[in-house]
Tab-separated table of C-alpha atoms in Angstrom:
chain	number	residue	atom	x	y	z
A	1	MET	CA	-1.903	-25.447	4.836
A	2	ALA	CA	-2.798	-22.999	7.600
A	3	LYS	CA	-3.569	-19.406	6.744
A	4	ASP	CA	-0.844	-16.917	7.658
A	5	PRO	CA	-1.856	-15.121	10.910
A	6	ARG	CA	-0.711	-11.807	9.390
A	7	LEU	CA	-3.483	-12.116	6.771
A	8	GLU	CA	-6.156	-12.625	9.424
A	9	ARG	CA	-4.781	-9.855	11.645
A	10	ALA	CA	-4.779	-7.367	8.765
A	11	GLY	CA	-8.186	-8.587	7.563
A	12	VAL	CA	-7.119	-9.000	3.928
A	13	ALA	CA	-8.138	-11.736	1.485
A	14	GLY	CA	-4.610	-12.730	0.511
A	15	TYR	CA	-1.073	-11.622	-0.190
A	16	ASN	CA	-0.637	-8.453	-2.293
A	17	LYS	CA	-4.335	-7.556	-1.988
A	18	PRO	CA	-4.664	-4.056	-0.485
A	19	LYS	CA	-7.660	-3.115	1.639
A	20	ARG	CA	-9.014	0.189	2.959
A	21	THR	CA	-8.738	0.785	6.702
A	22	PRO	CA	-11.316	3.487	7.488
A	23	SER	CA	-11.017	2.988	11.259
A	24	HIS	CA	-7.200	3.315	11.398
A	25	PRO	CA	-6.216	6.682	12.918
A	26	THR	CA	-3.497	7.622	10.383
A	27	LYS	CA	-3.186	5.163	7.474
A	28	SER	CA	-5.856	4.616	4.816
A	29	HIS	CA	-4.833	1.177	3.491
A	30	VAL	CA	-3.126	-2.043	4.527
A	31	VAL	CA	-1.570	-4.867	2.519
A	32	VAL	CA	0.334	-8.025	3.385
A	33	ALA	CA	3.064	-7.875	0.748
A	34	LYS	CA	4.813	-11.030	-0.375
A	35	ASP	CA	7.841	-11.135	-2.640
A	36	GLY	CA	9.382	-14.595	-2.852
A	37	ASP	CA	9.764	-15.875	0.714
A	38	GLN	CA	9.668	-12.403	2.253
A	39	VAL	CA	6.342	-11.342	3.845
A	40	LYS	CA	5.667	-7.910	5.329
A	41	LEU	CA	2.627	-6.046	6.685
A	42	ILE	CA	2.546	-2.561	5.151
A	43	ARG	CA	0.253	0.310	6.102
A	44	PHE	CA	0.238	3.156	3.620
A	45	GLY	CA	-1.592	6.301	2.505
A	46	GLN	CA	-2.661	9.281	4.549
A	47	GLN	CA	-6.164	8.942	5.966
A	48	GLY	CA	-8.646	11.251	4.231
A	49	VAL	CA	-6.407	12.174	1.284
A	50	VAL	CA	-7.528	11.201	-2.214
A	51	GLY	CA	-5.017	10.747	-5.037
A	52	ASP	CA	-5.539	11.930	-8.604
A	53	ARG	CA	-6.457	9.309	-11.200
A	54	GLN	CA	-5.929	11.562	-14.221
A	55	PRO	CA	-2.558	13.145	-15.032
A	56	THR	CA	-2.182	16.287	-12.924
A	57	ALA	CA	0.755	18.293	-11.616
A	58	ARG	CA	-0.020	16.967	-8.127
A	59	GLN	CA	0.169	13.364	-9.330
A	60	ALA	CA	3.392	14.005	-11.250
A	61	SER	CA	4.939	15.614	-8.153
A	62	PHE	CA	4.048	12.601	-5.993
A	63	LYS	CA	5.509	10.155	-8.513
A	64	ALA	CA	8.700	12.214	-8.941
A	65	ARG	CA	9.160	12.731	-5.197
A	66	HIS	CA	8.759	9.022	-4.415
A	67	ALA	CA	10.291	7.518	-7.576
A	68	LYS	CA	13.201	5.818	-5.781
A	69	ASN	CA	10.903	4.208	-3.215
A	70	ILE	CA	8.310	3.172	-5.817
A	71	ALA	CA	11.098	1.448	-7.757
A	72	LYS	CA	11.892	-0.729	-4.715
A	73	GLY	CA	8.847	-2.832	-5.587
A	74	LYS	CA	6.148	-4.617	-3.620
A	75	MET	CA	7.929	-4.375	-0.282
A	76	SER	CA	7.659	-0.564	-0.082
A	77	ALA	CA	4.703	1.549	1.024
A	78	ALA	CA	5.371	4.014	-1.828
A	79	TYR	CA	4.835	1.232	-4.398
A	80	TRP	CA	1.397	0.437	-2.972
A	81	ALA	CA	0.415	4.109	-2.557
A	82	ASP	CA	1.347	4.680	-6.212
A	83	LYS	CA	-0.632	1.650	-7.349
A	84	VAL	CA	-3.745	2.105	-5.209
A	85	LYS	CA	-4.122	5.829	-4.490
A	86	TRP	CA	-2.451	7.473	-7.499
């Protein structure tokens, strides 16, 4: 089976495997998200901004502000930003 051209174009190892994009002008990460038969290239995260790994007010604010989008699952940029950066 041939490799999906979206995987090669994004430079990721496989579906649902995020990767940093240090040379992208605005977005810090990329992932080719796959949920069932649906496949989507998602760029997420602001370049140069680091999330908080320990519970902080800043982290809680991000999660509260984006809760609806995070709940949409793998096909949303907020889900991946929450998982990878926060």
